PDB file of C-alpha atoms in Angstrom:
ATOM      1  CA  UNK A   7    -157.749 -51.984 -20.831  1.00  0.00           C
ATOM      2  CA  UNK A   8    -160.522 -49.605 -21.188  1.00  0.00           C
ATOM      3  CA  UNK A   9    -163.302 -49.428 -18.128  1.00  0.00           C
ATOM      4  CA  UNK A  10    -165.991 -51.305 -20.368  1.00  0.00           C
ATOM      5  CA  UNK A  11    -164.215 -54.516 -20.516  1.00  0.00           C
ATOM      6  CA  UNK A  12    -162.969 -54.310 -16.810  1.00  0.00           C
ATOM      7  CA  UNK A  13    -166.934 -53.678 -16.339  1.00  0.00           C
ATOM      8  CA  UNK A  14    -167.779 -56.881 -18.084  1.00  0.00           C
ATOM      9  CA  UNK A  15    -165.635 -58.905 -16.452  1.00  0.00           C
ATOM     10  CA  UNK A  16    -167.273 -57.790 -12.993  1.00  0.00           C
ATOM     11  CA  UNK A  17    -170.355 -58.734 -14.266  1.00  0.00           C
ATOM     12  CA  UNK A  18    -169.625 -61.894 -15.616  1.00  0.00           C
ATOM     13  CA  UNK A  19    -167.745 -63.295 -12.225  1.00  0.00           C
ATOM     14  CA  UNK A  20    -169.322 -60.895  -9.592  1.00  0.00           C
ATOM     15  CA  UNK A  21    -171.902 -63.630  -8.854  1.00  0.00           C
ATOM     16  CA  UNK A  22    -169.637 -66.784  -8.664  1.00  0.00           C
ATOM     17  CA  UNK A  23    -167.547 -65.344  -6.871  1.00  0.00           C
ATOM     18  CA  UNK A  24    -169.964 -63.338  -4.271  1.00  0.00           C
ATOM     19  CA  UNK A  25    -172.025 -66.864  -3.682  1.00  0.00           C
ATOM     20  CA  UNK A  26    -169.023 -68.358  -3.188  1.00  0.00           C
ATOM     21  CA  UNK A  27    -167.804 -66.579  -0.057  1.00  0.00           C
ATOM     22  CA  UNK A  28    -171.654 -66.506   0.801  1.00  0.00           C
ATOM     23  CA  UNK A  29    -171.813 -70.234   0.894  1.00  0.00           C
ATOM     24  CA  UNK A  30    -169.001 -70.835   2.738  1.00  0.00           C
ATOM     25  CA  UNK A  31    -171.380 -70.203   5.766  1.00  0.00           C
ATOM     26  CA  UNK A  32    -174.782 -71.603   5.010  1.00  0.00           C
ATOM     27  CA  UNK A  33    -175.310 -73.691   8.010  1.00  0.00           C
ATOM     28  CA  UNK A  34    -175.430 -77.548   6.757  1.00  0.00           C
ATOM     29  CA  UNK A  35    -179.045 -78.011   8.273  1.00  0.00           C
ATOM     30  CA  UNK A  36    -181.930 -75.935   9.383  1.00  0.00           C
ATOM     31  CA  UNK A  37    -182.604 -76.023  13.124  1.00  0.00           C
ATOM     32  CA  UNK A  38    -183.438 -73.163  16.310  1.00  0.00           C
ATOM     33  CA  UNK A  39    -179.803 -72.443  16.537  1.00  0.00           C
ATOM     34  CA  UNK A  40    -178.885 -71.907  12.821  1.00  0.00           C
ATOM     35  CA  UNK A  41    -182.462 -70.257  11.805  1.00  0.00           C
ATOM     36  CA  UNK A  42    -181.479 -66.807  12.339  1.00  0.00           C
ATOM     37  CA  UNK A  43    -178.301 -66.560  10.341  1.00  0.00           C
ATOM     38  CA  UNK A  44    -180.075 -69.016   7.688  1.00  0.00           C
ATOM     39  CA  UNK A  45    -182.557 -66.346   7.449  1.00  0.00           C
ATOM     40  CA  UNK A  46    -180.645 -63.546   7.079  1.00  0.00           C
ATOM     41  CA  UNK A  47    -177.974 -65.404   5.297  1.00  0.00           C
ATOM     42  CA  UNK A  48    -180.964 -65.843   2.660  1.00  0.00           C
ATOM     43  CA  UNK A  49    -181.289 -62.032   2.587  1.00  0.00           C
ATOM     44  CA  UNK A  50    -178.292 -61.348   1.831  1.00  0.00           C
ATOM     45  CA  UNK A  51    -177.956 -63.679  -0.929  1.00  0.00           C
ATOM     46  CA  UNK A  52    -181.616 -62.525  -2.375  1.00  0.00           C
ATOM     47  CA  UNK A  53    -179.647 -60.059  -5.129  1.00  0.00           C
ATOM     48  CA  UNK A  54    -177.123 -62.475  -5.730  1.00  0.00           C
ATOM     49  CA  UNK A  55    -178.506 -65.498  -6.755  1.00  0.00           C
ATOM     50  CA  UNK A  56    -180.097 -63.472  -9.655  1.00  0.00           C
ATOM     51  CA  UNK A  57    -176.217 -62.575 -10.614  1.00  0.00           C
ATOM     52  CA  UNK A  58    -175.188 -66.066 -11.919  1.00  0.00           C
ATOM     53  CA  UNK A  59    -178.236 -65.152 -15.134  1.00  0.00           C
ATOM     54  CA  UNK A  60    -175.742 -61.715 -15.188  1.00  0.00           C
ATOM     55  CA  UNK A  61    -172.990 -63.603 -16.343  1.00  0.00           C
ATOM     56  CA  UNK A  62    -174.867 -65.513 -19.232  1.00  0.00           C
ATOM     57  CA  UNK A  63    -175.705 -61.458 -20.176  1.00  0.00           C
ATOM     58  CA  UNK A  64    -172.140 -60.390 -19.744  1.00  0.00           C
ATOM     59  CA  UNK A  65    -170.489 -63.134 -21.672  1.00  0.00           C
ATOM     60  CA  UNK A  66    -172.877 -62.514 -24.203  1.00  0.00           C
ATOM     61  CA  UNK A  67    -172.297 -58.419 -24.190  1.00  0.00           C
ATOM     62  CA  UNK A  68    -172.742 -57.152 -28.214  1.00  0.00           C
ATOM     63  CA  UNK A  69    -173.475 -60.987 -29.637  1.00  0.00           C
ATOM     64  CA  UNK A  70    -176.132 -59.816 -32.138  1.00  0.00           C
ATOM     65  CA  UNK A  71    -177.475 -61.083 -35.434  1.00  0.00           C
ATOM     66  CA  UNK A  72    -177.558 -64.442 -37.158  1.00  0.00           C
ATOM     67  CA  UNK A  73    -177.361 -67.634 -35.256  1.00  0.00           C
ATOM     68  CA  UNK A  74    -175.216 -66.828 -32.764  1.00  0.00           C
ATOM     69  CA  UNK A  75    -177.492 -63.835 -32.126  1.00  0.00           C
ATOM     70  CA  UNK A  76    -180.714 -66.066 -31.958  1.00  0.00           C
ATOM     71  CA  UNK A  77    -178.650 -68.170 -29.843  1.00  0.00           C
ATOM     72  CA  UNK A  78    -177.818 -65.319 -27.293  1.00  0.00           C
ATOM     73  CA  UNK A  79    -181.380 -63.998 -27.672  1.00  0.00           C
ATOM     74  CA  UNK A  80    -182.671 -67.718 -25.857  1.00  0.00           C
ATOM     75  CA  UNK A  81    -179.596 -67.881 -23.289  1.00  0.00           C
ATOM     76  CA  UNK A  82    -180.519 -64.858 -22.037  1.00  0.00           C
ATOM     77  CA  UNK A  83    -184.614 -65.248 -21.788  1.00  0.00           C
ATOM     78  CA  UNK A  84    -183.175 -69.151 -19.744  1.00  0.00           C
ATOM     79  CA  UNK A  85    -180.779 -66.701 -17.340  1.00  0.00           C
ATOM     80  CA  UNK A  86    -184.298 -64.505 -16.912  1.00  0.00           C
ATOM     81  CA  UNK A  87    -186.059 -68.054 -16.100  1.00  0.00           C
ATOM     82  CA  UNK A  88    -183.094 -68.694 -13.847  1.00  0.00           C
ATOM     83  CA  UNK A  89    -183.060 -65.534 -11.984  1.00  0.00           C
ATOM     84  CA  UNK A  90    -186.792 -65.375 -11.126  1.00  0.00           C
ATOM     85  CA  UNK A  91    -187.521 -69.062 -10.029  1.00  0.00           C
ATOM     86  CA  UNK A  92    -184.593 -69.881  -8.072  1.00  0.00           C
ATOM     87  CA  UNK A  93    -185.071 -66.467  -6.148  1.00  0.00           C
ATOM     88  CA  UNK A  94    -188.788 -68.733  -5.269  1.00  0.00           C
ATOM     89  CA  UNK A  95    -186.438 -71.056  -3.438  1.00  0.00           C
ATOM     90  CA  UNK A  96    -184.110 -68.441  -1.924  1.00  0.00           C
ATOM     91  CA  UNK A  97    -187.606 -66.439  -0.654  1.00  0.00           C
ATOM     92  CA  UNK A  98    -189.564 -70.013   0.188  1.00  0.00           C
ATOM     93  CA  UNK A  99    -186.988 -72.493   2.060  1.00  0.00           C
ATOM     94  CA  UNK A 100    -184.423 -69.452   2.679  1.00  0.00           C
ATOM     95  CA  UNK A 101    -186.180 -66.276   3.989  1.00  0.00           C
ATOM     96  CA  UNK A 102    -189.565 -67.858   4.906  1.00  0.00           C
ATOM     97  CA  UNK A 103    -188.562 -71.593   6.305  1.00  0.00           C
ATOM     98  CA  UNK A 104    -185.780 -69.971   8.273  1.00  0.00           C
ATOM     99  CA  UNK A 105    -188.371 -67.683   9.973  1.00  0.00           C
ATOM    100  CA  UNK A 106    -190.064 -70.239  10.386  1.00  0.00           C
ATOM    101  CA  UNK A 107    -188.085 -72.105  12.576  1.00  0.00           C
ATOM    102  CA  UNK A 108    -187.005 -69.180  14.574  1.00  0.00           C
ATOM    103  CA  UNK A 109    -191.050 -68.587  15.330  1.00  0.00           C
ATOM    104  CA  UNK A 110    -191.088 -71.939  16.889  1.00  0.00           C
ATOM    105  CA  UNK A 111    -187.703 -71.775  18.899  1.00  0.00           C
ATOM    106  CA  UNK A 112    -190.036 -69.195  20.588  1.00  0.00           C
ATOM    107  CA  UNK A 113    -192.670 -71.470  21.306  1.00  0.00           C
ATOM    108  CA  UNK A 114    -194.987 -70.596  17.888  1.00  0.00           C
ATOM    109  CA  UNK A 115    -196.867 -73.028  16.014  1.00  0.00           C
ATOM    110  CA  UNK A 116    -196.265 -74.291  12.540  1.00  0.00           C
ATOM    111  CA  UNK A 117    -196.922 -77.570  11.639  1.00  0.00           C
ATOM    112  CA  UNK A 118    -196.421 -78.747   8.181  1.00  0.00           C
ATOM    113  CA  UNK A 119    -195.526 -75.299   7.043  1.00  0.00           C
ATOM    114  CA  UNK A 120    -191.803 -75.668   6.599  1.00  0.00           C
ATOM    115  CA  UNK A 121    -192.020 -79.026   4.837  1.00  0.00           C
ATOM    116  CA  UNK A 122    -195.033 -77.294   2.310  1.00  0.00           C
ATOM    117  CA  UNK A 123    -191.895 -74.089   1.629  1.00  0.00           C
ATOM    118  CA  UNK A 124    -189.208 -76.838   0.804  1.00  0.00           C
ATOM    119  CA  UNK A 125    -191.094 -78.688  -0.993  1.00  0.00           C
ATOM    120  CA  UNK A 126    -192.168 -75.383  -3.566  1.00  0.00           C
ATOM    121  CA  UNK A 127    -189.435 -73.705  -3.264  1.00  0.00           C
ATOM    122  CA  UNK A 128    -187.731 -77.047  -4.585  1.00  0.00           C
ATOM    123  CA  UNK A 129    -190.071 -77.555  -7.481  1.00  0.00           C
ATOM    124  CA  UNK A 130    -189.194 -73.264  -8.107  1.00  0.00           C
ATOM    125  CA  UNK A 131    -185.485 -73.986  -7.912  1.00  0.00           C
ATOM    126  CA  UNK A 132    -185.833 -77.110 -10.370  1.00  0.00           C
ATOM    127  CA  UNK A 133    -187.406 -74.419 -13.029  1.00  0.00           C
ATOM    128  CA  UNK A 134    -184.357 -72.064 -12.425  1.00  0.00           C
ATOM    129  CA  UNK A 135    -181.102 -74.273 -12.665  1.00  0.00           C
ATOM    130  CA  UNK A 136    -182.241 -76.245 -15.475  1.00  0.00           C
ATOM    131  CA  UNK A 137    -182.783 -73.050 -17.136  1.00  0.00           C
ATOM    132  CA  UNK A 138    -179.220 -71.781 -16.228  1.00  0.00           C
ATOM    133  CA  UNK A 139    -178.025 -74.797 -17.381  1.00  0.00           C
ATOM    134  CA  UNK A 140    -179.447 -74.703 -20.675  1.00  0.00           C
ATOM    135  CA  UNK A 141    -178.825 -70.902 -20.971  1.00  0.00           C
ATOM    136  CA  UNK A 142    -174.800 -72.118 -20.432  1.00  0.00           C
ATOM    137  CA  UNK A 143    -175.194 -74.664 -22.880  1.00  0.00           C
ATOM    138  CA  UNK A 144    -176.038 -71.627 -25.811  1.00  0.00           C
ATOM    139  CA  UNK A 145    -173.329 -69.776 -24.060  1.00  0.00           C
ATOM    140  CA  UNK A 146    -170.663 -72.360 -24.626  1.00  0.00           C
ATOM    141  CA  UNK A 147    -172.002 -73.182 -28.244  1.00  0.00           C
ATOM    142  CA  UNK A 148    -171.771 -69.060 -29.084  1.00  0.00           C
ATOM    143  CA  UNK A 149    -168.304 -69.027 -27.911  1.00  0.00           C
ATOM    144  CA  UNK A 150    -167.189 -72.238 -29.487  1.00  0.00           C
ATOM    145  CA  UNK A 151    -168.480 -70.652 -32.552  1.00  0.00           C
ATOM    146  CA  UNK A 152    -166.846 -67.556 -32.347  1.00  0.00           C
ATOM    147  CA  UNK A 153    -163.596 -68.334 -30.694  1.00  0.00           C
ATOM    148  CA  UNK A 154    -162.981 -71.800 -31.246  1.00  0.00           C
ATOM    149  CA  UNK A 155    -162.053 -75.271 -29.543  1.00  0.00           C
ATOM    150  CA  UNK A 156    -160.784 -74.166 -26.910  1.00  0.00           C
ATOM    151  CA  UNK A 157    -163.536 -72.675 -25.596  1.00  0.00           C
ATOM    152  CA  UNK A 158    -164.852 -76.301 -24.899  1.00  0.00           C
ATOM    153  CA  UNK A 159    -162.660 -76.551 -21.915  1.00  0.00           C
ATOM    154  CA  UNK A 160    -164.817 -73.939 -19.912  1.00  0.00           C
ATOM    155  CA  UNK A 161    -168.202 -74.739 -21.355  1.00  0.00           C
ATOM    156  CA  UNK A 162    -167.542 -77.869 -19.973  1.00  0.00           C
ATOM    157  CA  UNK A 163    -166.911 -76.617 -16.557  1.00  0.00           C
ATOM    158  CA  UNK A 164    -169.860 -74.194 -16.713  1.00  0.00           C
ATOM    159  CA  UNK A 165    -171.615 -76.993 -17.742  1.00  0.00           C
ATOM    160  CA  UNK A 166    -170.757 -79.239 -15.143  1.00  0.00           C
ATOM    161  CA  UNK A 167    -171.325 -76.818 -12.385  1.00  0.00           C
ATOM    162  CA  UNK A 168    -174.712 -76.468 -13.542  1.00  0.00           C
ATOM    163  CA  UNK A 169    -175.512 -79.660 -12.937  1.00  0.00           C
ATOM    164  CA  UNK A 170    -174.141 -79.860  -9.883  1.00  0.00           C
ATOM    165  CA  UNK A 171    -176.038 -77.034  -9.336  1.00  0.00           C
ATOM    166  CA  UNK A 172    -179.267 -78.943 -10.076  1.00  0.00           C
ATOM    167  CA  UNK A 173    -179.107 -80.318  -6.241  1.00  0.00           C
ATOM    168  CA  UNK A 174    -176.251 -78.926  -4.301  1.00  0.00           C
ATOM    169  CA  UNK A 175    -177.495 -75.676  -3.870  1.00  0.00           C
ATOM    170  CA  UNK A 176    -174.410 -73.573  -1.700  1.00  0.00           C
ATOM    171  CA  UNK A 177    -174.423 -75.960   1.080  1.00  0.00           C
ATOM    172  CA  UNK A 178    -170.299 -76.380   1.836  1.00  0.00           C
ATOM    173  CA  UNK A 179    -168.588 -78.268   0.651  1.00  0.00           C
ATOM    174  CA  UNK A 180    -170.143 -79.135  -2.907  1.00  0.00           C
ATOM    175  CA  UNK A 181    -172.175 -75.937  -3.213  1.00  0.00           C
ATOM    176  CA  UNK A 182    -169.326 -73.755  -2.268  1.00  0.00           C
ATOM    177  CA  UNK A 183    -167.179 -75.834  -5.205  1.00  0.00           C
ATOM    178  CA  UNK A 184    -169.728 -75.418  -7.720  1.00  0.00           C
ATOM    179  CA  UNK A 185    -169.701 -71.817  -6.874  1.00  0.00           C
ATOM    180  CA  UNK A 186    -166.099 -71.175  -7.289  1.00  0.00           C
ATOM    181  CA  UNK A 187    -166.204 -73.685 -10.479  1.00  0.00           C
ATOM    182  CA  UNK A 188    -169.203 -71.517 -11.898  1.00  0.00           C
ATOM    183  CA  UNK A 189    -166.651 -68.549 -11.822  1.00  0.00           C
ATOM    184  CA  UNK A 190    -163.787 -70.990 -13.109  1.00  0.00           C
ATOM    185  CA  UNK A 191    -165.645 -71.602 -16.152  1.00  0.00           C
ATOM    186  CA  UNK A 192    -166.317 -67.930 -16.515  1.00  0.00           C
ATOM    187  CA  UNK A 193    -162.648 -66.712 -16.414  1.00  0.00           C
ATOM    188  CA  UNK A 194    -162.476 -69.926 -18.932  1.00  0.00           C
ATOM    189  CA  UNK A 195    -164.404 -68.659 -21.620  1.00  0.00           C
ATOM    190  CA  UNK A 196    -162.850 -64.928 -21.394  1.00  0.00           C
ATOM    191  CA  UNK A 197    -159.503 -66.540 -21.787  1.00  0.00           C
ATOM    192  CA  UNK A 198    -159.836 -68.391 -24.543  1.00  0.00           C
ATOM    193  CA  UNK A 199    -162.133 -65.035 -25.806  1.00  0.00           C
ATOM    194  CA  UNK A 200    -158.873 -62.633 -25.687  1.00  0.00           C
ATOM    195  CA  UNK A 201    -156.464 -65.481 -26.832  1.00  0.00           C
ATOM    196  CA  UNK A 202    -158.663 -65.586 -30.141  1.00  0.00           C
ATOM    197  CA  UNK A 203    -158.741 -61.797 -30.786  1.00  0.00           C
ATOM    198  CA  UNK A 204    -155.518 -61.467 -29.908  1.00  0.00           C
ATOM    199  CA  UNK A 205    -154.649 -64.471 -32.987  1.00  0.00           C
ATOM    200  CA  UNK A 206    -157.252 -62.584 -35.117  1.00  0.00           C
ATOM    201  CA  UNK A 207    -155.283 -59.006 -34.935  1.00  0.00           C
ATOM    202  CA  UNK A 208    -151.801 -60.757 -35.247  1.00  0.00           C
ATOM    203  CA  UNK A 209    -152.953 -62.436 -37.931  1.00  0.00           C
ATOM    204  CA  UNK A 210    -154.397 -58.964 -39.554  1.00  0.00           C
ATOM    205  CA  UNK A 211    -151.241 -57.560 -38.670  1.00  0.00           C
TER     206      UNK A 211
END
């Protein structure tokens, strides 16, 4: 296997896989004792949230011209939409609530201010993964065109990760799992991608 494809598949299941192990230790709620590492957990995952829109990019590497093209073309503008809102909700009720919260462990004032960042970094986040989820929607139709049925098997898990993605965020236990099934239905569709060139140069054999 050549480095490009090894490349690809980095891209396409870098970001499942790195939020993943990154939500395995969100704390479940935000309070003085957890608002430091939910902070700077929210840091950390700044440049990977943006990642999941990578793999919409990578699964799509060369798809060009005709439908399938115009198809790609929208899938990736929706993984652009992704990437910038949801990073809203990963600056807003991430970076910004959980600092917060530590300002008041220390005897600071803020009011209303946390519930005002939730609340619009919600209505951000809303923007983003129904965007992903439409941009895996094209996905999965590209592929199905291109490589066939079985491709419907991990469409339908990308699919139904993005809706759980809708409201689960990477809170453990369900945001961790829709994580891990976000890079399930990744490794899906590059499967069944090699399985049908492999059929098309046996059968050109």
């Amino acid at each position: 296997m050549t480095s490009r494809p090894v490349l690809r598949i980095v891209a396409a299941l870098v970001g499942p896989i790195a939020l993943t192990v990154a939500g395995a230790t969100h704390p479940a709620h935000l309070t003085a004792e957890s608002a430091s590492w939910w902070h700077d957990l929210h840091v950390v995952m700044l440049p990977l949230f943006p990642l999941l829109g990578l793999s919409v990019w990578a699964l799509l590497h060369r798809v060009r011209g005709g439908l399938d093209g115009a198809l790609a073309i929208a899938a990736r503008l929706l993984a652009f939409v992704y990437a910038m809102f949801y990073t809203g909700l990963d600056v807003l009720a991430g970076i910004g609530a959980g600092a917060l919260i530590e300002h008041h462990a220390m005897g600071g004032e803020i009011g209303d201010a946390t519930s005002v960042m939730f609340f619009e970094g919600n209505v951000l986040a809303d923007v983003g993964t129904w965007s992903l989820l439409a941009a895996f929607a094209l996905v999965g139709v590209v592929f199905v065109r291109r490589t066939g049925w079985p491709s419907l098997v991990g469409t339908a898990v990308l699919l139904g990760a993005s809706v759980s993605f809708t409201t689960s965020h990477v809170f453990w236990p369900r945001g961790v799992l829709t994580m891990a099934a976000f890079g399930a239905g990744v490794a899906l569709l590059l499967l069944a991608e090699r399985r049908a060139r492999r059929r098309s140069e046996a059968s050109a054999a």
